[in-house]
XYZ file of C-alpha atoms in Angstrom:
731
model
C -197.123 194.134 89.407
C -199.223 197.212 88.635
C -199.241 200.718 89.993
C -202.080 203.237 89.895
C -201.241 206.694 88.672
C -202.319 209.531 90.977
C -201.878 212.403 88.558
C -200.331 212.720 85.129
C -198.310 210.060 83.315
C -194.917 210.146 85.021
C -195.544 209.657 88.762
C -194.547 205.993 88.578
C -190.915 207.114 88.031
C -190.681 208.672 91.511
C -188.750 205.681 92.975
C -186.143 206.125 90.244
C -185.781 209.890 89.855
C -187.849 212.850 90.978
C -186.135 214.842 88.214
C -187.708 212.616 85.554
C -191.111 213.030 87.192
C -190.789 216.816 87.306
C -189.680 217.171 83.677
C -192.429 214.850 82.435
C -195.030 216.706 84.473
C -193.831 220.080 83.166
C -194.054 218.743 79.602
C -197.675 217.758 80.218
C -198.450 221.160 81.698
C -196.955 223.123 78.778
C -198.675 220.943 76.162
C -201.929 222.956 76.253
C -200.521 226.449 75.696
C -196.913 225.965 74.510
C -196.187 222.700 72.656
C -192.689 223.897 71.715
C -191.699 224.186 75.394
C -193.338 220.812 76.026
C -190.995 219.280 73.408
C -187.987 220.950 75.038
C -188.885 219.468 78.436
C -189.308 216.040 76.867
C -185.912 216.343 75.211
C -184.441 217.038 78.664
C -186.422 214.086 80.064
C -184.989 211.738 77.414
C -181.438 213.016 77.992
C -181.592 212.305 81.730
C -183.224 208.918 81.178
C -180.378 208.034 78.766
C -177.820 209.099 81.378
C -179.484 206.883 83.981
C -179.379 203.920 81.610
C -175.714 204.545 80.737
C -174.763 204.886 84.414
C -176.506 201.602 85.302
C -174.477 199.970 82.481
C -171.231 201.532 83.742
C -170.893 203.624 80.590
C -171.248 207.198 81.887
C -167.754 208.403 82.839
C -168.755 211.989 81.983
C -172.379 213.090 82.652
C -171.860 216.292 80.654
C -171.468 214.308 77.417
C -173.760 215.527 74.617
C -176.843 213.371 74.019
C -175.920 212.604 70.393
C -172.420 211.477 71.465
C -173.776 209.343 74.305
C -176.343 207.674 72.043
C -173.653 207.008 69.443
C -171.399 205.383 72.033
C -174.201 203.282 73.514
C -175.133 202.128 70.026
C -171.564 201.124 69.235
C -171.283 199.232 72.526
C -174.675 197.585 71.828
C -175.613 198.680 75.347
C -179.059 200.002 74.427
C -181.764 198.435 72.217
C -182.074 199.813 68.699
C -185.802 200.478 69.093
C -185.086 202.604 72.191
C -182.409 204.462 70.227
C -184.896 205.234 67.449
C -187.387 206.735 69.900
C -184.666 208.708 71.725
C -183.368 210.109 68.427
C -186.899 211.129 67.421
C -187.426 213.053 70.670
C -183.928 214.566 70.380
C -184.568 215.852 66.854
C -188.007 217.313 67.542
C -186.651 218.854 70.749
C -183.705 220.374 68.890
C -186.073 221.939 66.372
C -188.068 223.401 69.242
C -184.930 224.841 70.877
C -183.256 226.275 67.793
C -186.215 227.136 65.574
C -189.109 227.502 67.993
C -190.792 224.713 66.034
C -193.275 222.180 67.334
C -197.029 221.730 67.243
C -199.533 219.921 69.443
C -199.458 216.760 67.342
C -195.672 216.466 67.660
C -195.842 217.213 71.397
C -198.541 214.561 71.928
C -196.479 211.954 70.059
C -193.382 212.832 72.093
C -195.420 212.574 75.328
C -196.634 209.096 74.436
C -193.116 208.030 73.419
C -191.620 209.412 76.640
C -194.108 207.490 78.776
C -193.152 204.296 76.927
C -189.458 205.046 77.511
C -190.155 205.585 81.212
C -192.033 202.267 81.488
C -189.165 200.489 79.689
C -186.570 202.009 82.033
C -188.640 201.173 85.126
C -188.983 197.542 84.052
C -185.221 197.290 83.530
C -183.852 198.930 86.686
C -186.582 197.612 89.017
C -186.399 194.099 87.491
C -190.186 194.136 86.988
C -190.833 193.029 83.369
C -194.627 193.037 83.774
C -194.934 196.484 85.359
C -197.782 198.635 83.982
C -198.707 202.106 85.257
C -202.117 202.000 83.623
C -203.478 203.639 80.457
C -202.030 206.853 79.061
C -203.650 209.978 80.524
C -204.324 212.361 77.603
C -203.569 216.045 78.235
C -206.191 218.794 78.154
C -207.519 219.681 74.702
C -205.822 222.786 73.259
C -208.293 225.503 72.282
C -207.005 225.572 68.698
C -206.641 221.821 68.196
C -206.943 220.585 64.627
C -209.612 218.005 63.866
C -207.092 215.129 63.633
C -205.663 216.040 67.048
C -209.128 216.267 68.632
C -209.947 212.824 67.285
C -206.681 211.423 68.632
C -207.232 212.915 72.106
C -210.814 211.623 72.125
C -209.569 208.123 71.260
C -206.982 208.234 74.047
C -209.609 209.371 76.570
C -211.950 206.622 75.490
C -209.195 204.006 75.953
C -208.347 205.382 79.399
C -211.999 205.556 80.537
C -212.490 201.954 79.470
C -209.682 200.939 81.837
C -211.134 202.744 84.896
C -213.571 201.188 87.348
C -216.889 202.780 88.350
C -215.501 204.381 91.523
C -212.641 206.035 89.637
C -214.990 207.352 86.968
C -217.346 208.713 89.632
C -214.480 210.455 91.414
C -213.326 212.150 88.207
C -216.892 213.227 87.420
C -217.212 214.762 90.897
C -213.928 216.675 90.510
C -215.077 217.998 87.124
C -218.431 219.083 88.552
C -216.679 220.843 91.410
C -214.569 222.853 88.995
C -217.529 223.748 86.825
C -219.321 225.062 89.926
C -216.482 227.432 90.813
C -217.187 231.135 90.881
C -215.017 233.459 88.793
C -213.049 234.568 91.868
C -212.542 230.963 93.022
C -211.291 229.962 89.580
C -208.949 232.966 89.464
C -207.525 232.075 92.877
C -207.054 228.416 91.935
C -205.271 229.286 88.666
C -203.027 231.739 90.534
C -202.029 229.035 93.005
C -201.421 226.542 90.192
C -199.166 229.013 88.330
C -197.110 229.461 91.474
C -196.812 225.694 91.815
C -195.636 225.280 88.216
C -193.083 228.080 88.567
C -191.773 226.489 91.746
C -191.544 223.114 89.994
C -189.538 224.625 87.120
C -187.136 226.214 89.630
C -186.743 222.899 91.443
C -185.663 221.225 88.198
C -182.830 223.736 87.813
C -181.811 223.513 91.470
C -181.739 219.700 91.467
C -179.013 219.425 88.826
C -176.119 219.009 91.284
C -178.030 216.302 93.149
C -178.726 214.573 89.832
C -175.001 214.571 88.935
C -174.141 213.059 92.322
C -176.768 210.345 91.881
C -175.512 209.473 88.384
C -171.924 209.293 89.633
C -172.945 206.884 92.396
C -174.740 204.655 89.887
C -171.704 204.712 87.579
C -169.318 203.769 90.394
C -171.616 200.994 91.561
C -171.888 199.568 88.041
C -168.141 199.653 87.351
C -167.514 197.762 90.590
C -169.739 194.925 89.382
C -168.546 191.989 87.319
C -168.672 192.084 83.542
C -171.310 189.332 83.626
C -173.576 191.459 85.823
C -173.316 194.426 83.462
C -173.994 192.138 80.510
C -177.125 190.829 82.258
C -178.340 194.413 82.673
C -177.956 195.069 78.941
C -179.735 191.801 78.132
C -182.585 192.753 80.471
C -182.869 196.109 78.682
C -183.030 194.338 75.327
C -185.754 191.969 76.532
C -187.805 194.799 78.059
C -187.699 196.777 74.811
C -189.870 194.153 73.118
C -192.820 195.448 75.181
C -192.518 199.057 73.988
C -195.905 199.722 72.413
C -196.340 202.730 70.143
C -199.816 203.314 68.752
C -200.454 203.870 65.054
C -200.152 207.658 65.240
C -196.816 207.553 67.056
C -195.592 204.875 64.666
C -196.437 207.059 61.664
C -194.569 209.999 63.217
C -191.566 207.724 63.721
C -191.715 206.523 60.106
C -192.059 210.137 58.906
C -188.843 211.008 60.730
C -187.030 207.958 59.349
C -188.009 208.916 55.797
C -186.895 212.522 56.373
C -183.545 211.275 57.662
C -182.842 209.734 54.247
C -183.902 212.613 52.027
C -187.675 212.272 51.621
C -190.193 215.007 52.386
C -192.560 213.254 54.781
C -195.388 214.414 57.029
C -198.296 211.964 57.142
C -200.674 214.651 58.505
C -199.918 217.564 56.196
C -198.320 215.977 53.104
C -201.261 213.814 52.151
C -203.288 213.388 48.989
C -206.566 214.481 50.622
C -204.990 217.847 51.475
C -203.972 218.483 47.883
C -200.348 217.304 47.971
C -199.179 216.175 44.530
C -195.802 215.139 43.081
C -193.632 217.910 41.688
C -190.467 218.162 39.605
C -187.344 218.515 41.723
C -188.931 217.159 44.915
C -188.738 213.723 46.527
C -191.946 213.189 48.483
C -193.593 210.487 50.576
C -197.235 211.440 50.005
C -199.553 209.921 52.597
C -202.887 208.198 51.960
C -202.448 207.973 48.186
C -205.669 206.579 46.642
C -205.670 203.297 44.702
C -208.483 201.093 43.436
C -208.147 198.859 46.516
C -207.913 201.659 49.074
C -205.411 204.324 50.147
C -201.724 203.402 50.330
C -200.061 204.683 53.506
C -197.313 206.347 51.451
C -196.484 206.735 47.775
C -192.799 207.534 47.164
C -192.316 210.047 44.343
C -188.995 211.144 42.869
C -190.021 214.120 40.830
C -193.262 213.119 39.118
C -192.427 209.392 38.981
C -193.925 207.063 41.580
C -191.199 204.556 42.438
C -192.533 203.021 45.642
C -195.604 202.094 47.659
C -195.397 201.732 51.463
C -197.682 199.842 53.837
C -197.220 201.062 57.446
C -198.248 198.873 60.371
C -198.457 199.503 64.092
C -195.137 199.232 65.945
C -195.508 195.670 67.223
C -197.169 194.133 64.164
C -195.559 191.489 61.947
C -194.612 193.186 58.696
C -193.134 190.559 56.373
C -196.626 189.546 55.215
C -197.678 193.206 54.846
C -195.738 193.300 51.567
C -198.768 191.531 50.059
C -200.899 194.614 50.722
C -198.281 196.876 49.124
C -198.288 194.639 46.069
C -202.073 195.030 45.743
C -201.699 198.809 45.902
C -199.019 198.612 43.204
C -201.357 196.646 40.937
C -204.252 199.023 41.636
C -202.252 202.230 41.220
C -204.017 204.357 38.627
C -202.351 207.666 37.950
C -200.494 209.410 35.163
C -197.311 209.176 37.238
C -197.230 205.389 36.681
C -193.938 204.616 34.930
C -194.533 201.150 33.549
C -196.345 197.860 33.734
C -194.757 194.560 34.688
C -195.764 190.901 34.773
C -198.452 190.337 37.359
C -200.075 193.682 36.638
C -197.761 195.796 38.807
C -197.647 199.506 38.012
C -195.230 200.712 40.732
C -191.813 198.939 40.679
C -190.886 198.849 44.375
C -193.063 197.926 47.363
C -192.284 198.335 51.064
C -193.780 197.461 54.449
C -192.664 198.727 57.854
C -193.760 199.112 61.458
C -191.070 201.631 62.374
C -189.007 199.131 64.383
C -185.264 198.984 63.664
C -184.004 195.846 61.950
C -183.044 192.964 64.227
C -182.117 189.665 62.628
C -183.479 187.610 65.526
C -186.999 188.989 64.840
C -186.503 189.629 61.142
C -190.161 189.342 60.122
C -191.220 191.849 62.801
C -188.591 194.521 62.228
C -186.760 196.537 59.599
C -188.157 197.760 56.307
C -189.373 194.959 54.091
C -188.843 195.452 50.381
C -189.526 193.769 47.067
C -188.684 194.705 43.478
C -191.832 193.479 41.681
C -190.435 193.923 38.172
C -189.319 190.276 38.147
C -191.444 187.436 39.483
C -188.277 185.715 40.782
C -187.360 188.657 43.028
C -187.830 187.767 46.684
C -188.895 190.061 49.516
C -186.148 190.968 51.990
C -185.529 193.176 55.005
C -183.598 196.456 54.765
C -181.858 198.134 57.699
C -182.814 201.691 56.638
C -184.830 203.488 53.965
C -183.288 203.909 50.520
C -182.532 207.454 49.434
C -184.448 209.019 46.519
C -181.226 208.951 44.470
C -180.592 205.322 45.336
C -184.138 204.236 44.521
C -183.985 206.050 41.191
C -180.627 204.402 40.398
C -182.089 200.988 41.265
C -184.964 201.621 38.866
C -182.559 202.678 36.110
C -180.493 199.474 36.502
C -181.801 196.867 34.058
C -180.603 193.633 35.600
C -181.927 191.336 32.867
C -180.266 193.311 30.068
C -177.013 193.494 32.034
C -177.063 189.741 32.665
C -177.513 189.042 28.953
C -174.639 191.407 28.173
C -172.409 189.432 30.552
C -173.308 186.142 28.894
C -172.407 187.410 25.423
C -169.314 189.428 26.422
C -165.953 187.814 25.492
C -163.195 187.372 28.087
C -160.909 189.860 26.382
C -158.568 191.898 28.592
C -155.154 193.496 28.498
C -153.830 190.447 30.353
C -154.295 186.697 30.080
C -156.655 185.032 32.524
C -155.801 181.575 33.785
C -158.461 178.895 33.191
C -159.492 178.657 36.855
C -159.811 182.468 37.100
C -162.166 182.481 34.130
C -164.122 179.579 35.653
C -164.460 181.492 38.955
C -165.785 184.603 37.185
C -168.281 182.518 35.216
C -169.471 180.898 38.458
C -169.990 184.334 40.030
C -171.899 185.645 37.007
C -174.104 182.565 36.878
C -174.916 182.990 40.575
C -175.760 186.659 39.980
C -178.511 185.557 37.601
C -180.289 184.046 40.637
C -181.582 185.755 43.793
C -178.496 184.775 45.815
C -176.974 187.940 47.287
C -174.075 186.483 49.302
C -171.355 184.797 47.250
C -168.083 183.180 48.367
C -165.127 182.306 46.126
C -162.314 180.237 47.689
C -158.937 180.271 45.922
C -155.563 179.267 47.314
C -153.054 181.938 48.277
C -150.911 182.944 45.311
C -153.446 182.054 42.622
C -154.151 185.671 41.649
C -157.309 186.867 43.379
C -156.503 190.529 42.661
C -156.223 189.950 38.903
C -159.439 187.943 39.075
C -161.124 190.831 40.896
C -159.980 193.367 38.279
C -161.322 191.229 35.408
C -164.580 190.459 37.230
C -165.261 194.086 38.201
C -164.444 195.263 34.676
C -167.069 192.928 33.242
C -169.694 193.839 35.872
C -169.212 197.595 35.428
C -168.953 197.491 31.623
C -172.212 195.567 31.365
C -173.859 198.019 33.860
C -174.763 195.143 36.168
C -173.674 197.338 39.117
C -173.202 201.088 39.391
C -170.829 201.461 42.383
C -168.616 198.862 44.034
C -166.948 198.918 47.437
C -163.731 196.877 47.475
C -162.972 196.015 51.099
C -159.577 195.058 52.523
C -158.521 194.471 56.121
C -155.356 196.600 56.195
C -154.318 199.961 54.786
C -151.232 198.500 53.133
C -153.395 196.068 51.151
C -155.749 198.896 50.212
C -152.907 200.981 48.794
C -151.486 197.951 46.994
C -154.890 197.145 45.485
C -155.346 200.755 44.371
C -151.963 200.672 42.656
C -152.920 197.489 40.798
C -156.256 198.954 39.672
C -154.465 202.053 38.384
C -151.627 200.226 36.621
C -153.280 197.141 35.092
C -154.070 197.597 31.348
C -157.562 196.369 30.571
C -158.515 197.878 27.178
C -155.371 198.272 25.096
C -153.120 200.725 26.955
C -155.975 202.033 29.130
C -155.877 200.820 32.707
C -158.826 199.881 34.883
C -158.379 203.123 36.828
C -158.471 205.215 33.647
C -161.718 203.603 32.512
C -163.576 203.827 35.835
C -163.520 206.399 38.593
C -161.626 205.012 41.595
C -161.318 206.436 45.095
C -158.948 205.131 47.736
C -158.638 204.861 51.495
C -158.187 208.588 52.007
C -161.686 209.274 50.635
C -164.402 208.717 53.236
C -167.347 209.322 50.904
C -167.423 208.301 47.230
C -168.144 210.973 44.632
C -171.136 210.678 42.331
C -169.003 209.457 39.404
C -166.971 206.967 41.465
C -167.351 203.373 40.315
C -164.934 201.628 42.720
C -164.282 202.780 46.280
C -161.492 201.012 48.183
C -162.086 200.840 51.965
C -160.829 198.989 55.008
C -163.373 197.043 57.033
C -162.299 199.123 60.036
C -163.102 202.304 58.135
C -166.569 200.986 57.279
C -167.177 200.047 60.920
C -166.306 203.590 61.943
C -168.514 205.167 59.247
C -171.563 202.992 59.938
C -171.419 202.403 63.700
C -169.333 205.248 65.091
C -170.027 208.419 63.133
C -169.555 211.735 64.934
C -172.932 212.831 63.602
C -175.727 210.351 62.764
C -176.400 212.479 59.675
C -172.978 211.374 58.347
C -173.923 207.696 58.355
C -173.743 206.424 54.759
C -177.024 205.452 53.085
C -177.725 201.760 52.605
C -177.670 202.226 48.819
C -174.258 203.930 48.652
C -172.947 200.713 47.032
C -174.818 197.995 45.189
C -171.905 195.524 45.266
C -169.384 194.918 48.046
C -166.325 192.746 47.348
C -164.411 191.676 50.478
C -160.834 190.573 49.819
C -159.403 187.995 52.243
C -162.802 187.968 53.934
C -161.721 185.288 56.421
C -159.420 187.885 57.993
C -162.124 190.522 58.440
C -162.181 190.131 62.210
C -158.508 191.001 62.696
C -158.174 194.440 64.228
C -155.956 196.747 62.214
C -154.616 199.568 64.402
C -156.015 202.345 62.235
C -158.458 203.409 64.926
C -157.749 204.259 68.533
C -158.842 202.102 71.452
C -161.248 204.898 72.403
C -162.933 204.584 69.023
C -162.979 200.812 68.791
C -163.336 199.165 72.176
C -163.872 195.632 70.899
C -164.344 193.079 73.641
C -162.657 190.331 71.640
C -162.888 188.438 68.394
C -166.591 187.569 68.757
C -167.456 191.227 69.330
C -165.480 192.314 66.286
C -167.019 189.623 64.090
C -170.423 190.891 65.220
C -169.587 194.455 64.138
C -167.988 193.196 60.907
C -171.176 191.321 60.078
C -173.462 194.211 61.106
C -171.624 196.556 58.745
C -171.856 194.179 55.784
C -175.552 193.554 56.476
C -176.185 197.296 56.749
C -175.713 197.956 53.025
C -178.371 196.865 50.539
C -175.754 195.351 48.266
C -174.708 192.023 46.805
C -171.688 190.727 48.759
C -168.844 188.729 47.200
C -166.186 187.320 49.523
C -162.749 186.271 48.261
C -160.786 183.955 50.547
C -158.006 181.403 50.643
C -159.145 179.689 53.835
C -162.865 180.022 54.674
C -163.447 180.443 58.413
C -166.647 179.608 60.277
C -167.814 183.234 60.385
C -167.005 183.543 56.651
C -169.495 180.814 55.772
C -172.056 182.287 58.158
C -171.905 185.603 56.281
C -171.304 184.525 52.667
C -172.551 180.939 52.626
C -170.688 177.979 51.161
C -168.234 178.668 48.314
C -169.784 178.707 44.858
C -166.316 178.052 43.409
C -163.217 176.511 45.001
C -159.664 176.226 43.643
C -157.420 174.541 46.175
C -153.708 174.706 46.807
C -153.350 171.068 45.754
C -155.168 171.745 42.453
C -152.891 174.733 41.790
C -149.795 172.580 42.404
C -151.038 169.763 40.150
C -151.904 172.290 37.412
C -148.444 173.799 37.652
C -149.440 177.257 38.884
C -147.896 176.837 42.358
C -144.786 175.012 43.592
C -145.357 172.555 46.401
C -143.639 173.206 49.710
C -141.525 170.661 51.572
C -142.747 169.232 54.887
C -142.021 171.607 57.770
C -139.032 171.000 60.042
C -139.775 171.206 63.753
C -136.934 172.572 65.887
C -137.124 171.939 69.608
C -134.603 173.106 72.193
C -134.379 172.657 75.952
C -135.560 176.233 76.480
C -138.517 175.908 74.102
C -139.607 172.747 75.927
C -139.088 173.970 79.474
C -139.555 177.722 79.095
C -137.641 180.427 80.953
C -138.154 180.948 84.665
C -137.015 183.729 87.034
C -137.335 183.078 90.760
C -138.634 185.767 93.115
C -135.826 188.202 93.879
C -133.632 186.979 91.015
C -131.899 189.825 89.214
C -131.976 190.304 85.459
C -131.606 193.063 82.867
C -134.821 194.804 81.741
C -134.981 196.828 78.530
C -137.236 199.888 78.142
C -138.495 199.293 74.583
C -139.381 202.971 74.088
C -135.948 204.402 75.054
C -133.646 201.395 74.693
C -132.302 201.887 78.212
C -131.221 198.767 80.142
C -131.692 198.530 83.930
C -130.848 195.861 86.476
C -134.066 194.793 88.280
C -135.258 192.093 90.660
C -138.217 189.831 89.952
C -141.097 190.890 92.232
C -142.467 187.346 92.068
C -141.857 184.147 90.159
C -141.998 184.876 86.398
C -142.442 182.224 83.710
C -142.136 182.620 79.922
C -143.298 180.021 77.391
C -141.701 179.816 73.943
C -144.409 182.105 72.461
C -142.981 184.945 74.557
C -139.385 184.487 73.351
C -138.110 187.662 71.632
C -141.414 189.353 72.495
C -141.254 189.626 76.266
C -137.895 188.011 76.950
C -134.713 188.086 74.851
C -132.710 184.837 74.800
C -129.490 184.977 72.777
C -128.520 181.287 73.213
C -131.935 180.147 71.960
C -131.687 182.381 68.881
C -128.133 181.147 68.148
C -129.059 177.456 68.384
C -132.140 177.889 66.165
C -130.147 179.829 63.560
C -127.427 177.148 63.485
C -130.046 174.443 63.010
C -131.746 176.422 60.207
C -128.404 176.741 58.408
C -128.171 172.948 58.198
C -131.361 172.851 56.094
C -130.304 175.486 53.546
C -129.533 174.011 50.134
C -125.971 175.260 49.639
C -125.993 174.071 46.029
C -128.374 176.865 45.080
C -126.604 179.653 43.265
C -125.713 182.485 45.588
C -126.398 180.561 48.790
C -122.983 178.945 49.377
C -121.198 182.119 50.357
C -124.259 184.133 51.452
C -122.931 187.074 49.442
C -126.416 188.470 48.727
C -128.912 190.108 51.089
C -129.509 188.125 54.263
C -132.951 186.988 55.432
C -133.685 187.695 59.079
C -136.476 185.968 61.009
C -137.775 188.351 63.686
C -140.848 188.552 65.899
C -140.966 192.362 65.867
C -138.898 195.401 64.876
C -137.785 195.795 68.479
C -136.537 192.220 68.624
C -134.500 192.802 65.460
C -132.722 195.650 67.222
C -132.363 193.907 70.583
C -132.206 190.453 69.208
C -129.038 188.972 68.972
C -127.417 186.111 67.106
């Protein structure tokens, strides 16, 4: 279905919200004389559009929520496509600069206008269930009197594209309207402009007056959505994701988006003003993405300079273009780079070490070759290209350049296994398998070792070797519970590794209480839940860690990564089940541009999906045969009448109920038939006879010949399901 636009770019949104139409129209009006105000109106437009989307998804309990908070929550819930988030954040940031600093020029306002129209089309397609809807070509605003040459060229291109889409009758009508205006007398023009000013002032007042009606409308949408089934709301989110694939940003808007992404991670970037042709050159103490840098084979879209050293070349493509193959163009620019800032020469004739390609779209694994930031380290011919989630920071890119992987790998091969403790043969074999794998391009590594075979000691020895040889600069050691994190930290701090010096004395270590590692930190211990919060649920997007914060992540007991540790409130982590948590667990690990090593006793399906098949396995049976573990006896199954039949209370039957918070006991009647299976014993229902019978049966299997067991004079072992059951619980 198509719809012809009567005036401006936002009229097609009238069936959805007159408020969106009015704000978009005001933004177009202010573009000519006041681009800063135009950006402010577009920020308001994007905020209301976000609220509409959240309400349709049933995720707008409070319309007054700040835009940054709402976007953060929608991102965490995966209720809005990443590419839509990127565009919304861009408009939010440029709008904030306009509000707080009075910033904003015509180029920025034009980009925001084009982005806002695309957002409106996306939203229309989603809520009206019309995936092929098109309102026609973008209507460029009136040329500002002081427009720069680049802006004039851009507006001329947009007009040419629009004129090409009009038929002869439409072109004739526009020509007649233009001729009529040109024929106006001075007094007629003055009267018309006076009437138009009054209309614009009235429109601005209407926007303010319509706020209460807007809130009522949003509340109705929210209530309607929450009354729908979960499947219906999921279908809405899936429709939004599918519709986002049709968002089409032109090359200029894409470059503005990439500029903002680079600025977010510490680079000075402005592809219009910071360009080689305008005299921009690298300078000590500055990290710059200089646009249109000349090479022998043509200008590179960006050259990334840290100080006066060129560390990267970037090829930028239009938003919907495939970018994996664009790395080839970046490689040619690297080979043809001819400037005194060149910092080396590598096999193949490369003169810039790192090459990138991007189209501004956020990384999505399902369309990996068409999204993310593609990267290759050209210093080694064996290095493969791969997709990054975000841009590296200047500090991270410089650290990557300073890491000599080949030298470090040779140092590992020649380094003796000499520690302050004795490694077992299988631990040494596991470390050797890891180091051999690190010499390849494999970046996900899994080591499977039976419980009790000393994975922590193995980790200490392995990390010592990797840090001492400078193979990695900063390691994140991930656990799934705070108690394990504290225990691991204690072991790192107390285990001698070089004479009396412990691992913690040799390398800077930070624990769970430290959210951000210091510059000198070499090992940072984190919980997976803490990483999820830092990456996916930060209070401020600016606090999100960079992808190069760590270059190695070691996940202990990685098969348990999906288990939810109650370190975060339900409001912070509203996981919809195990699959949802595994998804977030995987997203966080994939976020960092780091080698990942998983340590596990029992690989789960999601473990293999993330880390691949084990490169080394030491099983429980092998450990028993080798004498490192003692085999267990076959389990004894105890079955009672209650465990087989369960416990049943008929409707109206009286029983004692315990308030677990106060300990008070009340006599109550069953409101309906209540049944408890054995899994609920001592959790939801206390059964003293069952506990007594099980304990008596257990006593029969205790070896009374063992010293200290005959008279049970030592500490007693109690088997409980929870602390409450140990207090209430019985025999």
